[in-house]
Amino acid sequence: MEERIAILGIESSCDETSASVVVDGREILSCVVASQIDRHAKFKGVVPEIASRAHLEVINSVVEEALIKADVEFGELDAISAVNMPGLVGSLLIGLTTGKAYAWASGKKFIAVNHVHAHAYGAIMGSSEPERVFPAIALLVSGGHTSIFLCESPIEMRLLGASQDDAAGEAFDKVASILGLGYPGGPAIDRIARGGNPAAIRFKRTWLGKGSLDFSFSGIKTAVLYRVRGTDLSRGDSSHLSENERADIAASFQAAVVEVLVEKAIIACKRYEILRLIVGGGVAANSYLREKLIERTDEEGIELIIAPIELCTDNAAMVAGLAYHKYREGLFDDLDCSVKSTGL
Ligand code: KG4
Ligand code: ZN
């Protein structure tokens, strides 16, 4: 009988505590996500200290729930994996230490996983043979990162470009805050932009030079701020805007960010002659981005593989899924491995 490899994944790099059991890198037996959104909403962003304490409060029960939902006994697991980079150091430490502690206590193999690489895997883990997708270009867009990779396999990823300042999701969150929308801002902008005109305001696109695969999203955030408040920043908030004006600003901002993301991903596909594009990360849930990606990849003859909505934002299924491929390659980690805030 074929061997079934069951791996427990743990994700705690930002403000979601998640645990998941995945078999053979693609069969998701459970995926439990405890979100901390309520705790951070009033600060309009993630407060690192609050995040790590919140992870600590729930991590053991999240892991237990993932095992119960998967109907898997701890002893039946083949390995334990957890994200160790990049992310908030305090938050990462909770998930990594928990994973290592379970591995130490049980004598099971431990696998550390890169969060950004896991986002790419999240986009393909639903396919019947994830290995068949390669080589591919990956566009990964989240609250903490925006990057383009050349992927030879689920675990061989070469960085081609990344944001030099804010991540795209961070820009969505900040612009939402300027417009007086809730946190997280991405889904709120996505919603109100549907009623706005994407061509109402021509926000400058930041290309960073011809052919560059790097990104910059800090300028557009300031452009939106000036648009909302004029040059009188003491004006305070956006309450003077009508619903239509707010929707137009949201739609125009979104159109500018999406154009840069999509066109740079297409440049990468053409430059490396790899006509297959993987898209993942929280911002990949954006309906306008998904629409434009479908339209442009279709025009360019590029195959598009985009993460299902439920696997776009942070989750441990993508972690356990990617860990399976490291398991098969014998890429295990020692229990003295540590966390890193950066690293793509
Ligand atoms: O991948 P993720 O859950 O966490 C990080 O690794 O950062 O991504 C969270 C980001 C947030 O910035 C959130 O506003 C954004 O993804 N996001 C969206 C949408 N849904 C989530 N951005 C635009 N449109 C959406 N529908
Ligand atoms: Zn993420």
mmCIF file of C-alpha atoms in Angstrom, residues 130-276:
data_model
loop_
_atom_site.group_PDB
_atom_site.id
_atom_site.type_symbol
_atom_site.label_atom_id
_atom_site.label_comp_id
_atom_site.label_asym_id
_atom_site.label_seq_id
_atom_site.Cartn_x
_atom_site.Cartn_y
_atom_site.Cartn_z
ATOM 1 C CA PRO A 130 1.672 20.064 -7.664
ATOM 2 C CA GLU A 131 5.130 19.041 -8.976
ATOM 3 C CA ARG A 132 3.888 19.258 -12.582
ATOM 4 C CA VAL A 133 3.409 23.022 -12.273
ATOM 5 C CA PHE A 134 7.145 23.768 -12.477
ATOM 6 C CA PRO A 135 9.023 25.730 -13.693
ATOM 7 C CA ALA A 136 6.830 28.743 -12.925
ATOM 8 C CA ILE A 137 6.997 32.410 -12.039
ATOM 9 C CA ALA A 138 5.389 33.271 -8.687
ATOM 10 C CA LEU A 139 3.877 36.619 -7.732
ATOM 11 C CA LEU A 140 3.389 36.696 -3.961
ATOM 12 C CA VAL A 141 1.492 39.619 -2.479
ATOM 13 C CA SER A 142 0.703 39.999 1.178
ATOM 14 C CA GLY A 143 0.583 42.443 4.051
ATOM 15 C CA GLY A 144 4.264 41.897 4.811
ATOM 16 C CA HIS A 145 5.766 41.113 1.414
ATOM 17 C CA THR A 146 5.456 41.627 -2.334
ATOM 18 C CA SER A 147 7.818 39.582 -4.443
ATOM 19 C CA ILE A 148 8.411 37.739 -7.686
ATOM 20 C CA PHE A 149 10.217 34.394 -7.788
ATOM 21 C CA LEU A 150 11.391 31.950 -10.394
ATOM 22 C CA CYS A 151 10.371 28.538 -9.032
ATOM 23 C CA GLU A 152 12.023 25.333 -10.222
ATOM 24 C CA SER A 153 10.118 23.211 -7.695
ATOM 25 C CA PRO A 154 8.064 23.845 -4.532
ATOM 26 C CA ILE A 155 11.312 24.325 -2.613
ATOM 27 C CA GLU A 156 13.718 25.808 -5.163
ATOM 28 C CA MET A 157 12.770 29.463 -5.417
ATOM 29 C CA ARG A 158 14.964 32.234 -6.806
ATOM 30 C CA LEU A 159 14.051 35.787 -5.869
ATOM 31 C CA LEU A 160 13.734 38.058 -8.923
ATOM 32 C CA GLY A 161 12.300 41.178 -7.315
ATOM 33 C CA ALA A 162 10.675 42.491 -4.144
ATOM 34 C CA SER A 163 9.219 45.608 -2.617
ATOM 35 C CA GLN A 164 11.821 48.141 -1.615
ATOM 36 C CA ASP A 165 9.495 49.679 0.970
ATOM 37 C CA ASP A 166 5.847 48.884 1.771
ATOM 38 C CA ALA A 167 4.213 45.640 0.745
ATOM 39 C CA ALA A 168 1.121 45.931 -1.449
ATOM 40 C CA GLY A 169 -1.153 44.718 1.365
ATOM 41 C CA GLU A 170 0.338 47.283 3.713
ATOM 42 C CA ALA A 171 -0.577 50.001 1.185
ATOM 43 C CA PHE A 172 -4.151 48.639 1.033
ATOM 44 C CA ASP A 173 -4.337 48.703 4.848
ATOM 45 C CA LYS A 174 -2.955 52.241 5.123
ATOM 46 C CA VAL A 175 -5.105 53.659 2.339
ATOM 47 C CA ALA A 176 -8.144 52.051 3.974
ATOM 48 C CA SER A 177 -7.214 53.788 7.196
ATOM 49 C CA ILE A 178 -6.873 57.154 5.368
ATOM 50 C CA LEU A 179 -10.331 56.578 3.879
ATOM 51 C CA GLY A 180 -11.772 55.796 7.293
ATOM 52 C CA LEU A 181 -12.432 52.133 6.455
ATOM 53 C CA GLY A 182 -11.860 49.293 8.904
ATOM 54 C CA TYR A 183 -8.885 46.989 9.436
ATOM 55 C CA PRO A 184 -7.763 44.907 7.608
ATOM 56 C CA GLY A 185 -8.112 47.365 4.786
ATOM 57 C CA GLY A 186 -7.680 45.103 1.760
ATOM 58 C CA PRO A 187 -11.135 43.523 1.855
ATOM 59 C CA ALA A 188 -12.727 46.922 2.670
ATOM 60 C CA ILE A 189 -11.086 48.642 -0.328
ATOM 61 C CA ASP A 190 -11.978 45.686 -2.545
ATOM 62 C CA ARG A 191 -15.642 46.061 -1.491
ATOM 63 C CA ILE A 192 -16.099 49.803 -1.915
ATOM 64 C CA ALA A 193 -13.970 49.966 -5.085
ATOM 65 C CA ARG A 194 -16.644 47.927 -6.868
ATOM 66 C CA GLY A 195 -18.854 51.029 -6.791
ATOM 67 C CA GLY A 196 -16.077 53.389 -7.956
ATOM 68 C CA ASN A 197 -14.419 54.371 -11.215
ATOM 69 C CA PRO A 198 -10.841 52.992 -11.517
ATOM 70 C CA ALA A 199 -10.016 55.712 -14.052
ATOM 71 C CA ALA A 200 -11.317 58.602 -11.907
ATOM 72 C CA ILE A 201 -7.856 59.585 -10.625
ATOM 73 C CA ARG A 202 -4.611 58.710 -12.366
ATOM 74 C CA PHE A 203 -2.345 57.807 -9.433
ATOM 75 C CA LYS A 204 1.281 57.540 -10.521
ATOM 76 C CA ARG A 205 2.483 53.991 -11.113
ATOM 77 C CA THR A 206 5.930 53.340 -9.656
ATOM 78 C CA TRP A 207 7.887 51.186 -12.110
ATOM 79 C CA LEU A 208 11.409 51.724 -10.654
ATOM 80 C CA GLY A 209 13.013 51.804 -14.072
ATOM 81 C CA LYS A 210 12.378 49.910 -17.254
ATOM 82 C CA GLY A 211 12.190 46.182 -16.730
ATOM 83 C CA SER A 212 12.725 46.301 -12.969
ATOM 84 C CA LEU A 213 10.999 43.497 -11.087
ATOM 85 C CA ASP A 214 11.162 45.393 -7.788
ATOM 86 C CA PHE A 215 8.222 47.264 -6.320
ATOM 87 C CA SER A 216 7.553 50.409 -4.314
ATOM 88 C CA PHE A 217 4.173 51.205 -2.774
ATOM 89 C CA SER A 218 4.987 53.913 -0.245
ATOM 90 C CA GLY A 219 4.549 56.796 -2.733
ATOM 91 C CA ILE A 220 0.993 55.944 -3.685
ATOM 92 C CA LYS A 221 -0.009 55.867 -0.031
ATOM 93 C CA THR A 222 1.167 59.475 0.358
ATOM 94 C CA ALA A 223 -0.498 60.443 -2.940
ATOM 95 C CA VAL A 224 -3.814 59.133 -1.588
ATOM 96 C CA LEU A 225 -3.266 61.016 1.660
ATOM 97 C CA TYR A 226 -2.782 64.330 -0.202
ATOM 98 C CA ARG A 227 -5.733 63.582 -2.438
ATOM 99 C CA VAL A 228 -7.962 63.068 0.597
ATOM 100 C CA ARG A 229 -6.739 65.902 2.779
ATOM 101 C CA GLY A 230 -5.333 68.337 0.250
ATOM 102 C CA THR A 231 -2.142 70.026 1.391
ATOM 103 C CA ASP A 232 -3.739 70.834 4.725
ATOM 104 C CA LEU A 233 -2.864 67.698 6.641
ATOM 105 C CA SER A 234 -4.365 69.213 9.788
ATOM 106 C CA ARG A 235 -7.745 68.510 8.172
ATOM 107 C CA GLY A 236 -7.743 65.272 10.122
ATOM 108 C CA ASP A 237 -9.849 62.666 8.426
ATOM 109 C CA SER A 238 -11.782 61.789 5.296
ATOM 110 C CA SER A 239 -15.254 62.644 6.617
ATOM 111 C CA HIS A 240 -15.717 65.443 4.071
ATOM 112 C CA LEU A 241 -15.709 62.924 1.200
ATOM 113 C CA SER A 242 -18.944 61.676 -0.340
ATOM 114 C CA GLU A 243 -19.474 57.921 -0.753
ATOM 115 C CA ASN A 244 -18.833 58.297 -4.491
ATOM 116 C CA GLU A 245 -15.570 60.194 -3.985
ATOM 117 C CA ARG A 246 -14.410 57.572 -1.497
ATOM 118 C CA ALA A 247 -15.264 54.750 -3.912
ATOM 119 C CA ASP A 248 -13.461 56.510 -6.783
ATOM 120 C CA ILE A 249 -10.301 56.982 -4.714
ATOM 121 C CA ALA A 250 -10.390 53.335 -3.595
ATOM 122 C CA ALA A 251 -10.949 52.074 -7.148
ATOM 123 C CA SER A 252 -8.234 54.328 -8.629
ATOM 124 C CA PHE A 253 -5.721 53.352 -5.937
ATOM 125 C CA GLN A 254 -6.506 49.676 -6.459
ATOM 126 C CA ALA A 255 -6.179 50.007 -10.232
ATOM 127 C CA ALA A 256 -2.718 51.584 -9.900
ATOM 128 C CA VAL A 257 -1.413 48.894 -7.534
ATOM 129 C CA VAL A 258 -2.925 46.056 -9.548
ATOM 130 C CA GLU A 259 -1.517 47.340 -12.866
ATOM 131 C CA VAL A 260 2.026 47.339 -11.483
ATOM 132 C CA LEU A 261 1.648 43.880 -9.905
ATOM 133 C CA VAL A 262 0.202 42.303 -13.025
ATOM 134 C CA GLU A 263 2.532 43.908 -15.558
ATOM 135 C CA LYS A 264 5.695 43.083 -13.597
ATOM 136 C CA ALA A 265 4.601 39.467 -13.237
ATOM 137 C CA ILE A 266 4.051 39.326 -17.006
ATOM 138 C CA ILE A 267 7.454 40.906 -17.691
ATOM 139 C CA ALA A 268 9.034 38.161 -15.538
ATOM 140 C CA CYS A 269 7.178 35.391 -17.386
ATOM 141 C CA LYS A 270 8.315 36.742 -20.746
ATOM 142 C CA ARG A 271 11.885 37.470 -19.697
ATOM 143 C CA TYR A 272 12.459 33.946 -18.415
ATOM 144 C CA GLU A 273 10.256 32.380 -21.097
ATOM 145 C CA ILE A 274 8.178 30.653 -18.459
ATOM 146 C CA LEU A 275 4.560 31.006 -19.463
ATOM 147 C CA ARG A 276 3.087 29.841 -16.163
#
